[in-house]
Amino acid sequence: MPASLLASMYLGVSRISDPLARLLINRRLARGKEDPGRVEERFGRTTLPRPDGKLIWFHAASVGEALSLLRLIESLLETRKDAHVVLTTVTRTSAELLAERLPERAHHQFAPVDTWAAVGAFLDHWSPDLAIWTESELWPTMIHRTRKRRVPMLLINGRMSQESHRRLKRLGRFPAAMLNAFDAVMVQDESYLALFLDLGIAPERLSIMGNLKDQAAALPVDEAEFLRLKAILGDTPRWLAASTHPGEEPLVSKAHALARQHHPDLHLILVPRHPERGDEIATDLRNEGWTVAQRSRGDAPDAEIYLADTIGEMGLWYRLSPVSFVGGSLVETGGHNPMEPMALGSVVLTGPHVFNFEAAYARLRRANAVREISNPETLADAVLDALDQGGPDLVADPQSNALSLVGAAIARRLN
């Protein structure tokens, strides 16, 4: 990275911070947030051998970012028969999903903590030929040590909130030191381009690629399970609250109660973003007077609210539900991908807080393909409208081919 006092200080601390990192990881381990059988991966050590041939390292924050990479990884491995992929993420949930969905010649690893020793051990073992970060998951030691080894580096699907931009601006030259370490930074749209430029990135490194999440393949659906549940549910009117966060479930519950005043047999499928919250949510809903069935306990989906507290089945719920509220948007989490329900034929409802997917939602608003709500009352109205009238028009999104642009950038640096 270019000279920056703050960057130099950070890298200096990273050389002596392994004991602190070990303490923090042990605390996460005690809370169930780390996989006890794979915790050494967080310090760059693994039992997997480094495969022969070209190795491309992808790094993503968690579930959404990792899943957006799957089509790109599949396309890359189809084109390059000599290549292998290692994909690093941080969360246990992402690891469990990727274990089922990564193609042959692609391997998941937990990302090393951002200390000098852990990153060095990871790079020593995997020795990548190309490193690709996605969105906004940037760690200074990881970037610095990869650059020092002359590994070509790309940042793809880049995005940045206004708040993140303000915080980074206060760090002086530090953000520019990180961003200019990349050979190329490919952002989602013009608004993000301006924010990255303002942080001091060299213009020749920056380009617009669109959004990989817009072009992700439809989420997988277990066809046999879909037919089984569809037969049980029959023609019962139903709607979905997907990827909800703390603070949203009470609002969704109230909206469901209001909607049931007009559709007394209306059912709700509720899918929390973090399935480990299932028991807590179920207790709260029962205390409100609802009958609740829990997917994780094998309950039949015949209650007023079916709590789908499992992972890897979101495609099933979108396909079963004619209308979906996409969570993380009634609280200031930033929303989730609206293209996933649309790809499976579900009408999309969203709250106002969608800064993680602002460009996608802006296009969908212009095309009358999404409806925005702000409280339980407007959510209930939108659910009823969508069930009775079919909701907004579902139209194709004119996004440019982000996959081909990234594929070309990868090809230039692998050959």
mmCIF file of C-alpha atoms in Angstrom:
data_model
loop_
_atom_site.group_PDB
_atom_site.id
_atom_site.type_symbol
_atom_site.label_atom_id
_atom_site.label_comp_id
_atom_site.label_asym_id
_atom_site.label_seq_id
_atom_site.Cartn_x
_atom_site.Cartn_y
_atom_site.Cartn_z
ATOM 1 C CA MET A 1 0.000 0.000 0.000
ATOM 2 C CA PRO A 2 1.229 3.600 -0.597
ATOM 3 C CA ALA A 3 2.613 5.501 2.366
ATOM 4 C CA SER A 4 0.057 6.396 5.047
ATOM 5 C CA LEU A 5 0.857 6.925 8.697
ATOM 6 C CA LEU A 6 -2.374 5.240 9.781
ATOM 7 C CA ALA A 7 -1.743 2.316 7.435
ATOM 8 C CA SER A 8 1.788 1.913 8.803
ATOM 9 C CA MET A 9 0.453 1.966 12.368
ATOM 10 C CA TYR A 10 -2.214 -0.635 11.559
ATOM 11 C CA LEU A 11 0.295 -2.962 9.918
ATOM 12 C CA GLY A 12 2.655 -2.542 12.851
ATOM 13 C CA VAL A 13 -0.041 -3.535 15.330
ATOM 14 C CA SER A 14 -1.012 -6.503 13.146
ATOM 15 C CA ARG A 15 2.492 -7.957 13.658
ATOM 16 C CA ILE A 16 1.937 -8.356 17.411
ATOM 17 C CA SER A 17 -1.818 -8.905 17.655
ATOM 18 C CA ASP A 18 -2.041 -12.694 17.259
ATOM 19 C CA PRO A 19 -2.617 -13.293 21.016
ATOM 20 C CA LEU A 20 -5.480 -10.765 21.049
ATOM 21 C CA ALA A 21 -6.961 -12.296 17.893
ATOM 22 C CA ARG A 22 -6.786 -15.743 19.484
ATOM 23 C CA LEU A 23 -8.655 -14.424 22.539
ATOM 24 C CA LEU A 24 -11.388 -12.865 20.404
ATOM 25 C CA ILE A 25 -11.804 -16.013 18.297
ATOM 26 C CA ASN A 26 -12.026 -18.142 21.447
ATOM 27 C CA ARG A 27 -14.818 -15.890 22.707
ATOM 28 C CA ARG A 28 -16.656 -16.276 19.406
ATOM 29 C CA LEU A 29 -16.089 -20.031 19.642
ATOM 30 C CA ALA A 30 -17.701 -20.099 23.092
ATOM 31 C CA ARG A 31 -20.752 -18.279 21.670
ATOM 32 C CA GLY A 32 -21.090 -20.765 18.807
ATOM 33 C CA LYS A 33 -20.020 -18.278 16.135
ATOM 34 C CA GLU A 34 -16.972 -20.297 15.042
ATOM 35 C CA ASP A 35 -16.747 -23.886 13.814
ATOM 36 C CA PRO A 36 -14.713 -25.754 16.480
ATOM 37 C CA GLY A 37 -13.441 -28.269 13.932
ATOM 38 C CA ARG A 38 -12.117 -25.545 11.631
ATOM 39 C CA VAL A 39 -11.065 -22.756 13.954
ATOM 40 C CA GLU A 40 -7.399 -23.022 12.902
ATOM 41 C CA GLU A 41 -8.415 -21.816 9.439
ATOM 42 C CA ARG A 42 -8.921 -18.425 11.078
ATOM 43 C CA PHE A 43 -5.162 -18.416 11.659
ATOM 44 C CA GLY A 44 -4.247 -19.478 8.130
ATOM 45 C CA ARG A 45 -3.817 -23.194 8.844
ATOM 46 C CA THR A 46 -5.753 -25.888 6.998
ATOM 47 C CA THR A 47 -5.861 -29.625 6.405
ATOM 48 C CA LEU A 48 -6.648 -29.213 2.688
ATOM 49 C CA PRO A 49 -3.733 -29.492 0.259
ATOM 50 C CA ARG A 50 -3.098 -26.749 -2.259
ATOM 51 C CA PRO A 51 -4.226 -28.170 -5.635
ATOM 52 C CA ASP A 52 -1.933 -28.105 -8.654
ATOM 53 C CA GLY A 53 -2.486 -25.520 -11.369
ATOM 54 C CA LYS A 54 -3.864 -22.003 -11.270
ATOM 55 C CA LEU A 55 -5.557 -21.006 -7.998
ATOM 56 C CA ILE A 56 -7.979 -18.090 -7.798
ATOM 57 C CA TRP A 57 -8.802 -16.800 -4.343
ATOM 58 C CA PHE A 58 -12.208 -15.147 -3.856
ATOM 59 C CA HIS A 59 -13.019 -13.358 -0.600
ATOM 60 C CA ALA A 60 -16.547 -12.397 0.491
ATOM 61 C CA ALA A 61 -18.075 -11.218 3.749
ATOM 62 C CA SER A 62 -20.878 -13.720 4.265
ATOM 63 C CA VAL A 63 -23.865 -15.431 2.702
ATOM 64 C CA GLY A 64 -25.204 -12.901 0.190
ATOM 65 C CA GLU A 65 -21.816 -11.881 -1.171
ATOM 66 C CA ALA A 66 -20.630 -15.485 -1.409
ATOM 67 C CA LEU A 67 -23.763 -16.693 -3.207
ATOM 68 C CA SER A 68 -23.485 -13.840 -5.715
ATOM 69 C CA LEU A 69 -20.135 -15.307 -6.761
ATOM 70 C CA LEU A 70 -21.381 -18.811 -7.557
ATOM 71 C CA ARG A 71 -22.262 -18.236 -11.220
ATOM 72 C CA LEU A 72 -18.968 -16.425 -11.762
ATOM 73 C CA ILE A 73 -17.029 -19.275 -10.155
ATOM 74 C CA GLU A 74 -18.914 -21.893 -12.152
ATOM 75 C CA SER A 75 -18.295 -20.008 -15.401
ATOM 76 C CA LEU A 76 -14.629 -19.520 -14.590
ATOM 77 C CA LEU A 77 -14.049 -23.212 -13.815
ATOM 78 C CA GLU A 78 -15.899 -24.284 -16.956
ATOM 79 C CA THR A 79 -13.616 -22.058 -19.025
ATOM 80 C CA ARG A 80 -10.361 -22.833 -17.204
ATOM 81 C CA LYS A 81 -10.043 -26.580 -16.743
ATOM 82 C CA ASP A 82 -6.602 -26.063 -15.173
ATOM 83 C CA ALA A 83 -7.923 -23.768 -12.443
ATOM 84 C CA HIS A 84 -9.116 -24.230 -8.877
ATOM 85 C CA VAL A 85 -10.893 -21.790 -6.556
ATOM 86 C CA VAL A 86 -10.653 -21.150 -2.834
ATOM 87 C CA LEU A 87 -13.478 -18.995 -1.471
ATOM 88 C CA THR A 88 -13.070 -17.449 1.976
ATOM 89 C CA THR A 89 -15.888 -16.147 4.156
ATOM 90 C CA VAL A 90 -16.283 -15.406 7.865
ATOM 91 C CA THR A 91 -19.614 -16.872 9.000
ATOM 92 C CA ARG A 92 -20.585 -20.450 9.821
ATOM 93 C CA THR A 93 -23.856 -20.024 7.914
ATOM 94 C CA SER A 94 -22.002 -19.215 4.697
ATOM 95 C CA ALA A 95 -19.720 -22.234 5.207
ATOM 96 C CA GLU A 96 -22.692 -24.599 5.572
ATOM 97 C CA LEU A 97 -24.396 -23.257 2.452
ATOM 98 C CA LEU A 98 -21.262 -23.297 0.346
ATOM 99 C CA ALA A 99 -20.479 -26.873 1.335
ATOM 100 C CA GLU A 100 -23.636 -27.830 -0.583
ATOM 101 C CA ARG A 101 -23.378 -25.438 -3.513
ATOM 102 C CA LEU A 102 -19.752 -24.960 -4.526
ATOM 103 C CA PRO A 103 -18.862 -26.760 -7.760
ATOM 104 C CA GLU A 104 -16.089 -29.298 -8.149
ATOM 105 C CA ARG A 105 -12.590 -27.752 -7.948
ATOM 106 C CA ALA A 106 -13.875 -25.008 -5.610
ATOM 107 C CA HIS A 107 -13.113 -25.133 -1.883
ATOM 108 C CA HIS A 108 -14.359 -23.084 1.059
ATOM 109 C CA GLN A 109 -12.086 -21.806 3.826
ATOM 110 C CA PHE A 110 -12.746 -19.509 6.738
ATOM 111 C CA ALA A 111 -10.951 -16.214 6.186
ATOM 112 C CA PRO A 112 -7.821 -15.647 8.265
ATOM 113 C CA VAL A 113 -8.010 -12.958 10.930
ATOM 114 C CA ASP A 114 -6.245 -9.799 9.796
ATOM 115 C CA THR A 115 -2.954 -10.348 11.608
ATOM 116 C CA TRP A 116 0.484 -10.527 10.008
ATOM 117 C CA ALA A 117 1.046 -14.161 10.967
ATOM 118 C CA ALA A 118 -2.410 -15.486 10.067
ATOM 119 C CA VAL A 119 -2.514 -13.818 6.650
ATOM 120 C CA GLY A 120 1.065 -14.925 5.978
ATOM 121 C CA ALA A 121 0.261 -18.551 6.839
ATOM 122 C CA PHE A 122 -2.778 -18.471 4.540
ATOM 123 C CA LEU A 123 -0.779 -17.034 1.625
ATOM 124 C CA ASP A 124 2.135 -19.405 2.215
ATOM 125 C CA HIS A 125 -0.165 -22.393 1.927
ATOM 126 C CA TRP A 126 -2.518 -21.379 -0.875
ATOM 127 C CA SER A 127 -0.132 -19.232 -2.956
ATOM 128 C CA PRO A 128 -2.943 -17.772 -5.117
ATOM 129 C CA ASP A 129 -2.386 -16.695 -8.725
ATOM 130 C CA LEU A 130 -5.179 -14.111 -8.517
ATOM 131 C CA ALA A 131 -7.049 -12.565 -5.552
ATOM 132 C CA ILE A 132 -10.589 -11.190 -5.903
ATOM 133 C CA TRP A 133 -12.462 -9.307 -3.177
ATOM 134 C CA THR A 134 -16.167 -8.576 -3.471
ATOM 135 C CA GLU A 135 -18.248 -5.559 -2.374
ATOM 136 C CA SER A 136 -16.765 -3.868 0.705
ATOM 137 C CA GLU A 137 -14.975 -6.556 2.719
ATOM 138 C CA LEU A 138 -11.505 -4.961 2.941
ATOM 139 C CA TRP A 139 -8.808 -5.850 5.472
ATOM 140 C CA PRO A 140 -5.553 -3.838 5.363
ATOM 141 C CA THR A 141 -3.079 -6.573 6.326
ATOM 142 C CA MET A 142 -4.667 -9.030 3.899
ATOM 143 C CA ILE A 143 -4.489 -6.473 1.093
ATOM 144 C CA HIS A 144 -0.935 -5.353 1.917
ATOM 145 C CA ARG A 145 0.589 -8.822 2.205
ATOM 146 C CA THR A 146 -1.141 -10.046 -0.968
ATOM 147 C CA ARG A 147 0.095 -7.007 -2.907
ATOM 148 C CA LYS A 148 3.657 -7.493 -1.613
ATOM 149 C CA ARG A 149 3.654 -10.990 -3.112
ATOM 150 C CA ARG A 150 2.812 -9.468 -6.506
ATOM 151 C CA VAL A 151 -0.487 -11.344 -6.706
ATOM 152 C CA PRO A 152 -2.859 -9.574 -9.139
ATOM 153 C CA MET A 153 -5.823 -8.172 -7.179
ATOM 154 C CA LEU A 154 -9.356 -7.181 -8.167
ATOM 155 C CA LEU A 155 -12.181 -5.617 -6.167
ATOM 156 C CA ILE A 156 -15.483 -6.471 -7.861
ATOM 157 C CA ASN A 157 -19.141 -5.608 -7.255
ATOM 158 C CA GLY A 158 -17.861 -2.637 -5.255
ATOM 159 C CA ARG A 159 -20.324 -0.628 -3.216
ATOM 160 C CA MET A 160 -20.208 1.864 -0.373
ATOM 161 C CA SER A 161 -22.874 3.543 1.737
ATOM 162 C CA GLN A 162 -22.816 7.281 2.343
ATOM 163 C CA GLU A 163 -22.140 6.609 6.021
ATOM 164 C CA SER A 164 -19.186 4.328 5.215
ATOM 165 C CA HIS A 165 -17.852 6.994 2.884
ATOM 166 C CA ARG A 166 -18.041 9.620 5.625
ATOM 167 C CA ARG A 167 -16.221 7.361 8.084
ATOM 168 C CA LEU A 168 -13.489 6.530 5.587
ATOM 169 C CA LYS A 169 -12.977 10.188 4.651
ATOM 170 C CA ARG A 170 -12.051 10.858 8.260
ATOM 171 C CA LEU A 171 -9.155 8.391 7.947
ATOM 172 C CA GLY A 172 -7.181 10.634 5.594
ATOM 173 C CA ARG A 173 -4.999 8.765 3.075
ATOM 174 C CA PHE A 174 -5.655 5.328 4.589
ATOM 175 C CA PRO A 175 -8.579 4.389 2.246
ATOM 176 C CA ALA A 176 -6.629 5.459 -0.845
ATOM 177 C CA ALA A 177 -3.677 3.381 0.365
ATOM 178 C CA MET A 178 -5.893 0.292 0.430
ATOM 179 C CA LEU A 179 -7.882 0.897 -2.738
ATOM 180 C CA ASN A 180 -4.889 1.755 -4.932
ATOM 181 C CA ALA A 181 -3.344 -1.598 -4.031
ATOM 182 C CA PHE A 182 -5.905 -3.202 -6.370
ATOM 183 C CA ASP A 183 -5.121 -3.566 -10.061
ATOM 184 C CA ALA A 184 -8.763 -2.754 -10.793
ATOM 185 C CA VAL A 185 -11.811 -1.718 -8.790
ATOM 186 C CA MET A 186 -15.127 -2.526 -10.494
ATOM 187 C CA VAL A 187 -18.159 -0.868 -8.870
ATOM 188 C CA GLN A 188 -21.882 -1.414 -9.278
ATOM 189 C CA ASP A 189 -23.014 1.967 -10.624
ATOM 190 C CA GLU A 190 -22.252 5.662 -11.129
ATOM 191 C CA SER A 191 -23.130 6.686 -7.569
ATOM 192 C CA TYR A 192 -20.571 4.297 -6.110
ATOM 193 C CA LEU A 193 -18.031 5.399 -8.718
ATOM 194 C CA ALA A 194 -18.193 8.946 -7.370
ATOM 195 C CA LEU A 195 -17.751 7.812 -3.774
ATOM 196 C CA PHE A 196 -14.712 5.680 -4.595
ATOM 197 C CA LEU A 197 -13.136 8.478 -6.618
ATOM 198 C CA ASP A 198 -13.609 10.894 -3.738
ATOM 199 C CA LEU A 199 -11.572 8.597 -1.495
ATOM 200 C CA GLY A 200 -8.550 9.046 -3.731
ATOM 201 C CA ILE A 201 -8.495 5.970 -5.929
ATOM 202 C CA ALA A 202 -6.673 6.462 -9.234
ATOM 203 C CA PRO A 203 -9.362 6.943 -11.937
ATOM 204 C CA GLU A 204 -7.657 4.546 -14.357
ATOM 205 C CA ARG A 205 -8.199 1.699 -11.871
ATOM 206 C CA LEU A 206 -11.946 2.311 -11.585
ATOM 207 C CA SER A 207 -14.831 1.108 -13.777
ATOM 208 C CA ILE A 208 -18.552 0.303 -13.624
ATOM 209 C CA MET A 209 -19.590 -3.335 -13.960
ATOM 210 C CA GLY A 210 -23.204 -3.531 -12.751
ATOM 211 C CA ASN A 211 -24.241 -5.851 -9.933
ATOM 212 C CA LEU A 212 -23.477 -9.564 -9.787
ATOM 213 C CA LYS A 213 -26.377 -10.081 -7.397
ATOM 214 C CA ASP A 214 -28.806 -8.908 -10.069
ATOM 215 C CA GLN A 215 -27.608 -11.705 -12.302
ATOM 216 C CA ALA A 216 -27.340 -14.518 -9.802
ATOM 217 C CA ALA A 217 -29.102 -17.673 -10.885
ATOM 218 C CA ALA A 218 -32.444 -18.451 -9.300
ATOM 219 C CA LEU A 219 -32.000 -19.911 -5.843
ATOM 220 C CA PRO A 220 -32.187 -23.717 -5.769
ATOM 221 C CA VAL A 221 -35.454 -25.415 -4.890
ATOM 222 C CA ASP A 222 -35.882 -28.988 -3.686
ATOM 223 C CA GLU A 223 -38.576 -30.016 -6.168
ATOM 224 C CA ALA A 224 -39.884 -32.939 -4.123
ATOM 225 C CA GLU A 225 -40.171 -30.786 -0.992
ATOM 226 C CA PHE A 226 -41.835 -28.009 -2.981
ATOM 227 C CA LEU A 227 -44.503 -30.393 -4.264
ATOM 228 C CA ARG A 228 -45.010 -31.885 -0.796
ATOM 229 C CA LEU A 229 -45.493 -28.511 0.888
ATOM 230 C CA LYS A 230 -47.625 -27.195 -1.961
ATOM 231 C CA ALA A 231 -49.938 -30.181 -1.569
ATOM 232 C CA ILE A 232 -50.238 -29.567 2.187
ATOM 233 C CA LEU A 233 -50.827 -25.817 1.827
ATOM 234 C CA GLY A 234 -53.177 -26.181 -1.120
ATOM 235 C CA ASP A 235 -54.964 -22.962 -2.054
ATOM 236 C CA THR A 236 -54.466 -21.369 1.362
ATOM 237 C CA PRO A 237 -53.535 -17.690 0.812
ATOM 238 C CA ARG A 238 -50.027 -17.038 2.091
ATOM 239 C CA TRP A 239 -47.229 -14.521 2.089
ATOM 240 C CA LEU A 240 -43.570 -14.544 3.023
ATOM 241 C CA ALA A 241 -41.456 -12.377 5.314
ATOM 242 C CA ALA A 242 -37.915 -13.177 4.189
ATOM 243 C CA SER A 243 -34.560 -12.513 5.875
ATOM 244 C CA THR A 244 -36.050 -10.608 8.795
ATOM 245 C CA HIS A 245 -33.853 -8.954 11.405
ATOM 246 C CA PRO A 246 -34.426 -8.114 15.106
ATOM 247 C CA GLY A 247 -37.108 -5.480 15.376
ATOM 248 C CA GLU A 248 -38.898 -6.551 12.203
ATOM 249 C CA GLU A 249 -40.735 -9.629 13.449
ATOM 250 C CA PRO A 250 -43.120 -7.605 15.695
ATOM 251 C CA LEU A 251 -43.921 -5.332 12.730
ATOM 252 C CA VAL A 252 -44.513 -8.319 10.459
ATOM 253 C CA SER A 253 -46.690 -9.939 13.144
ATOM 254 C CA LYS A 254 -48.852 -6.819 13.393
ATOM 255 C CA ALA A 255 -49.166 -6.609 9.598
ATOM 256 C CA HIS A 256 -50.225 -10.266 9.508
ATOM 257 C CA ALA A 257 -52.911 -9.605 12.130
ATOM 258 C CA LEU A 258 -54.243 -6.652 10.129
ATOM 259 C CA ALA A 259 -54.257 -8.610 6.869
ATOM 260 C CA ARG A 260 -56.077 -11.539 8.495
ATOM 261 C CA GLN A 261 -58.974 -9.214 9.290
ATOM 262 C CA HIS A 262 -59.707 -9.385 5.546
ATOM 263 C CA HIS A 263 -58.314 -12.901 4.887
ATOM 264 C CA PRO A 264 -58.983 -14.901 8.082
ATOM 265 C CA ASP A 265 -57.278 -17.996 6.626
ATOM 266 C CA LEU A 266 -54.122 -16.120 5.568
ATOM 267 C CA HIS A 267 -50.863 -17.873 6.498
ATOM 268 C CA LEU A 268 -47.432 -16.340 6.986
ATOM 269 C CA ILE A 269 -44.097 -18.011 6.266
ATOM 270 C CA LEU A 270 -41.464 -16.205 8.313
ATOM 271 C CA VAL A 271 -37.762 -16.759 7.552
ATOM 272 C CA PRO A 272 -35.337 -15.011 9.925
ATOM 273 C CA ARG A 273 -32.016 -13.953 8.434
ATOM 274 C CA HIS A 274 -30.255 -15.766 11.285
ATOM 275 C CA PRO A 275 -31.940 -19.152 11.891
ATOM 276 C CA GLU A 276 -30.395 -19.484 15.354
ATOM 277 C CA ARG A 277 -32.941 -16.871 16.502
ATOM 278 C CA GLY A 278 -35.774 -19.319 15.731
ATOM 279 C CA ASP A 279 -36.636 -20.415 19.274
ATOM 280 C CA GLU A 280 -36.597 -16.820 20.543
ATOM 281 C CA ILE A 281 -38.861 -15.632 17.724
ATOM 282 C CA ALA A 282 -41.242 -18.571 18.194
ATOM 283 C CA THR A 283 -41.582 -17.792 21.904
ATOM 284 C CA ASP A 284 -42.309 -14.121 21.221
ATOM 285 C CA LEU A 285 -44.930 -14.959 18.596
ATOM 286 C CA ARG A 286 -46.669 -17.492 20.840
ATOM 287 C CA ASN A 287 -46.729 -14.912 23.610
ATOM 288 C CA GLU A 288 -48.597 -12.663 21.172
ATOM 289 C CA GLY A 289 -51.209 -15.389 20.767
ATOM 290 C CA TRP A 290 -50.146 -16.933 17.445
ATOM 291 C CA THR A 291 -50.014 -20.633 16.681
ATOM 292 C CA VAL A 292 -46.479 -21.241 15.404
ATOM 293 C CA ALA A 293 -44.957 -24.221 13.606
ATOM 294 C CA GLN A 294 -41.156 -24.462 13.458
ATOM 295 C CA ARG A 295 -39.384 -25.927 10.462
ATOM 296 C CA SER A 296 -36.287 -26.757 12.531
ATOM 297 C CA ARG A 297 -38.422 -28.954 14.820
ATOM 298 C CA GLY A 298 -40.126 -30.804 11.968
ATOM 299 C CA ASP A 299 -43.557 -29.253 12.609
ATOM 300 C CA ALA A 300 -46.205 -29.451 9.899
ATOM 301 C CA PRO A 301 -46.811 -26.087 8.175
ATOM 302 C CA ASP A 302 -50.412 -25.861 9.352
ATOM 303 C CA ALA A 303 -50.134 -23.065 11.932
ATOM 304 C CA GLU A 304 -51.007 -19.400 11.511
ATOM 305 C CA ILE A 305 -47.279 -18.680 11.217
ATOM 306 C CA TYR A 306 -44.766 -21.161 9.807
ATOM 307 C CA LEU A 307 -41.316 -20.261 11.131
ATOM 308 C CA ALA A 308 -38.784 -21.477 8.566
ATOM 309 C CA ASP A 309 -35.727 -21.319 10.816
ATOM 310 C CA THR A 310 -33.390 -23.321 8.588
ATOM 311 C CA ILE A 311 -30.688 -22.416 6.095
ATOM 312 C CA GLY A 312 -30.355 -23.041 2.379
ATOM 313 C CA GLU A 313 -34.097 -23.156 1.613
ATOM 314 C CA MET A 314 -34.902 -19.566 0.672
ATOM 315 C CA GLY A 315 -35.616 -20.556 -2.927
ATOM 316 C CA LEU A 316 -38.289 -22.948 -1.669
ATOM 317 C CA TRP A 317 -40.063 -20.214 0.310
ATOM 318 C CA TYR A 318 -39.923 -17.671 -2.517
ATOM 319 C CA ARG A 319 -41.385 -20.202 -4.936
ATOM 320 C CA LEU A 320 -44.170 -21.154 -2.536
ATOM 321 C CA SER A 321 -45.124 -17.537 -1.839
ATOM 322 C CA PRO A 322 -46.897 -15.279 -4.354
ATOM 323 C CA VAL A 323 -45.812 -12.184 -2.432
ATOM 324 C CA SER A 324 -42.648 -11.588 -0.382
ATOM 325 C CA PHE A 325 -41.600 -8.876 2.007
ATOM 326 C CA VAL A 326 -37.774 -8.707 1.789
ATOM 327 C CA GLY A 327 -36.447 -7.953 5.258
ATOM 328 C CA GLY A 328 -33.594 -5.896 6.587
ATOM 329 C CA SER A 329 -35.499 -2.933 5.158
ATOM 330 C CA LEU A 330 -37.841 -1.869 7.971
ATOM 331 C CA VAL A 331 -34.775 -1.566 10.206
ATOM 332 C CA GLU A 332 -31.590 0.160 9.119
ATOM 333 C CA THR A 333 -29.782 -2.974 7.966
ATOM 334 C CA GLY A 334 -29.789 -2.023 4.285
ATOM 335 C CA GLY A 335 -32.116 -4.610 2.765
ATOM 336 C CA HIS A 336 -31.480 -7.811 0.826
ATOM 337 C CA ASN A 337 -31.451 -8.852 -2.818
ATOM 338 C CA PRO A 338 -34.825 -8.183 -4.515
ATOM 339 C CA MET A 339 -33.858 -10.171 -7.601
ATOM 340 C CA GLU A 340 -34.048 -13.510 -5.762
ATOM 341 C CA PRO A 341 -37.822 -13.475 -5.161
ATOM 342 C CA MET A 342 -38.448 -11.991 -8.597
ATOM 343 C CA ALA A 343 -36.507 -14.834 -10.246
ATOM 344 C CA LEU A 344 -38.927 -17.307 -8.638
ATOM 345 C CA GLY A 345 -42.121 -15.405 -9.459
ATOM 346 C CA SER A 346 -42.811 -13.696 -6.138
ATOM 347 C CA VAL A 347 -43.960 -10.074 -5.937
ATOM 348 C CA VAL A 348 -41.472 -7.931 -3.969
ATOM 349 C CA LEU A 349 -42.364 -5.646 -1.055
ATOM 350 C CA THR A 350 -39.699 -3.668 0.769
ATOM 351 C CA GLY A 351 -39.224 -1.161 3.529
ATOM 352 C CA PRO A 352 -37.376 2.153 2.988
ATOM 353 C CA HIS A 353 -33.890 1.071 4.167
ATOM 354 C CA VAL A 354 -32.368 -0.559 1.077
ATOM 355 C CA PHE A 355 -29.001 1.177 0.794
ATOM 356 C CA ASN A 356 -27.215 -2.152 0.193
ATOM 357 C CA PHE A 357 -29.222 -2.587 -3.029
ATOM 358 C CA GLU A 358 -30.206 0.996 -3.824
ATOM 359 C CA ALA A 359 -29.395 0.806 -7.537
ATOM 360 C CA ALA A 360 -31.386 -2.405 -8.036
ATOM 361 C CA TYR A 361 -34.392 -1.056 -6.139
ATOM 362 C CA ALA A 362 -34.230 2.247 -8.048
ATOM 363 C CA ARG A 363 -34.486 0.376 -11.352
ATOM 364 C CA LEU A 364 -37.331 -1.767 -10.048
ATOM 365 C CA ARG A 365 -39.231 1.308 -8.816
ATOM 366 C CA ARG A 366 -38.930 2.905 -12.261
ATOM 367 C CA ALA A 367 -40.328 -0.280 -13.787
ATOM 368 C CA ASN A 368 -43.176 -0.545 -11.236
ATOM 369 C CA ALA A 369 -41.751 -3.909 -10.176
ATOM 370 C CA VAL A 370 -41.571 -3.341 -6.420
ATOM 371 C CA ARG A 371 -43.792 -1.760 -3.781
ATOM 372 C CA GLU A 372 -42.327 0.172 -0.843
ATOM 373 C CA ILE A 373 -43.972 0.060 2.589
ATOM 374 C CA SER A 374 -43.106 1.884 5.806
ATOM 375 C CA ASN A 375 -45.058 0.320 8.692
ATOM 376 C CA PRO A 376 -47.347 -2.625 9.556
ATOM 377 C CA GLU A 377 -50.398 -0.875 8.108
ATOM 378 C CA THR A 378 -48.880 -0.247 4.687
ATOM 379 C CA LEU A 379 -47.334 -3.739 4.704
ATOM 380 C CA ALA A 380 -50.736 -5.313 5.357
ATOM 381 C CA ASP A 381 -52.292 -3.229 2.561
ATOM 382 C CA ALA A 382 -49.541 -4.213 0.140
ATOM 383 C CA VAL A 383 -49.890 -7.908 0.955
ATOM 384 C CA LEU A 384 -53.649 -7.766 0.392
ATOM 385 C CA ASP A 385 -53.251 -5.818 -2.868
ATOM 386 C CA ALA A 386 -50.664 -8.258 -4.174
ATOM 387 C CA LEU A 387 -52.800 -11.278 -3.280
ATOM 388 C CA ASP A 388 -55.989 -9.770 -4.735
ATOM 389 C CA GLN A 389 -54.618 -7.992 -7.799
ATOM 390 C CA GLY A 390 -51.279 -9.612 -8.597
ATOM 391 C CA GLY A 391 -49.166 -6.707 -7.342
ATOM 392 C CA PRO A 392 -46.684 -4.658 -9.373
ATOM 393 C CA ASP A 393 -45.729 -5.558 -12.909
ATOM 394 C CA LEU A 394 -42.840 -8.025 -12.983
ATOM 395 C CA VAL A 395 -40.532 -6.897 -15.744
ATOM 396 C CA ALA A 396 -37.074 -7.854 -16.901
ATOM 397 C CA ASP A 397 -34.242 -5.825 -15.439
ATOM 398 C CA PRO A 398 -32.028 -4.175 -18.101
ATOM 399 C CA GLN A 399 -28.800 -4.579 -16.103
ATOM 400 C CA SER A 400 -25.656 -4.946 -18.209
ATOM 401 C CA ASN A 401 -23.788 -8.236 -18.152
ATOM 402 C CA ALA A 402 -21.635 -7.953 -15.054
ATOM 403 C CA LEU A 403 -20.504 -11.558 -15.374
ATOM 404 C CA SER A 404 -18.902 -11.027 -18.768
ATOM 405 C CA LEU A 405 -17.117 -7.852 -17.647
ATOM 406 C CA VAL A 406 -15.614 -9.532 -14.594
ATOM 407 C CA GLY A 407 -14.788 -12.652 -16.594
ATOM 408 C CA ALA A 408 -12.799 -10.571 -19.063
ATOM 409 C CA ALA A 409 -10.931 -8.826 -16.222
ATOM 410 C CA ILE A 410 -10.038 -12.199 -14.694
ATOM 411 C CA ALA A 411 -8.872 -13.627 -18.018
ATOM 412 C CA ARG A 412 -6.502 -10.694 -18.604
ATOM 413 C CA ARG A 413 -4.758 -11.341 -15.294
ATOM 414 C CA LEU A 414 -4.628 -15.130 -15.342
ATOM 415 C CA ASN A 415 -2.893 -15.601 -18.671
#
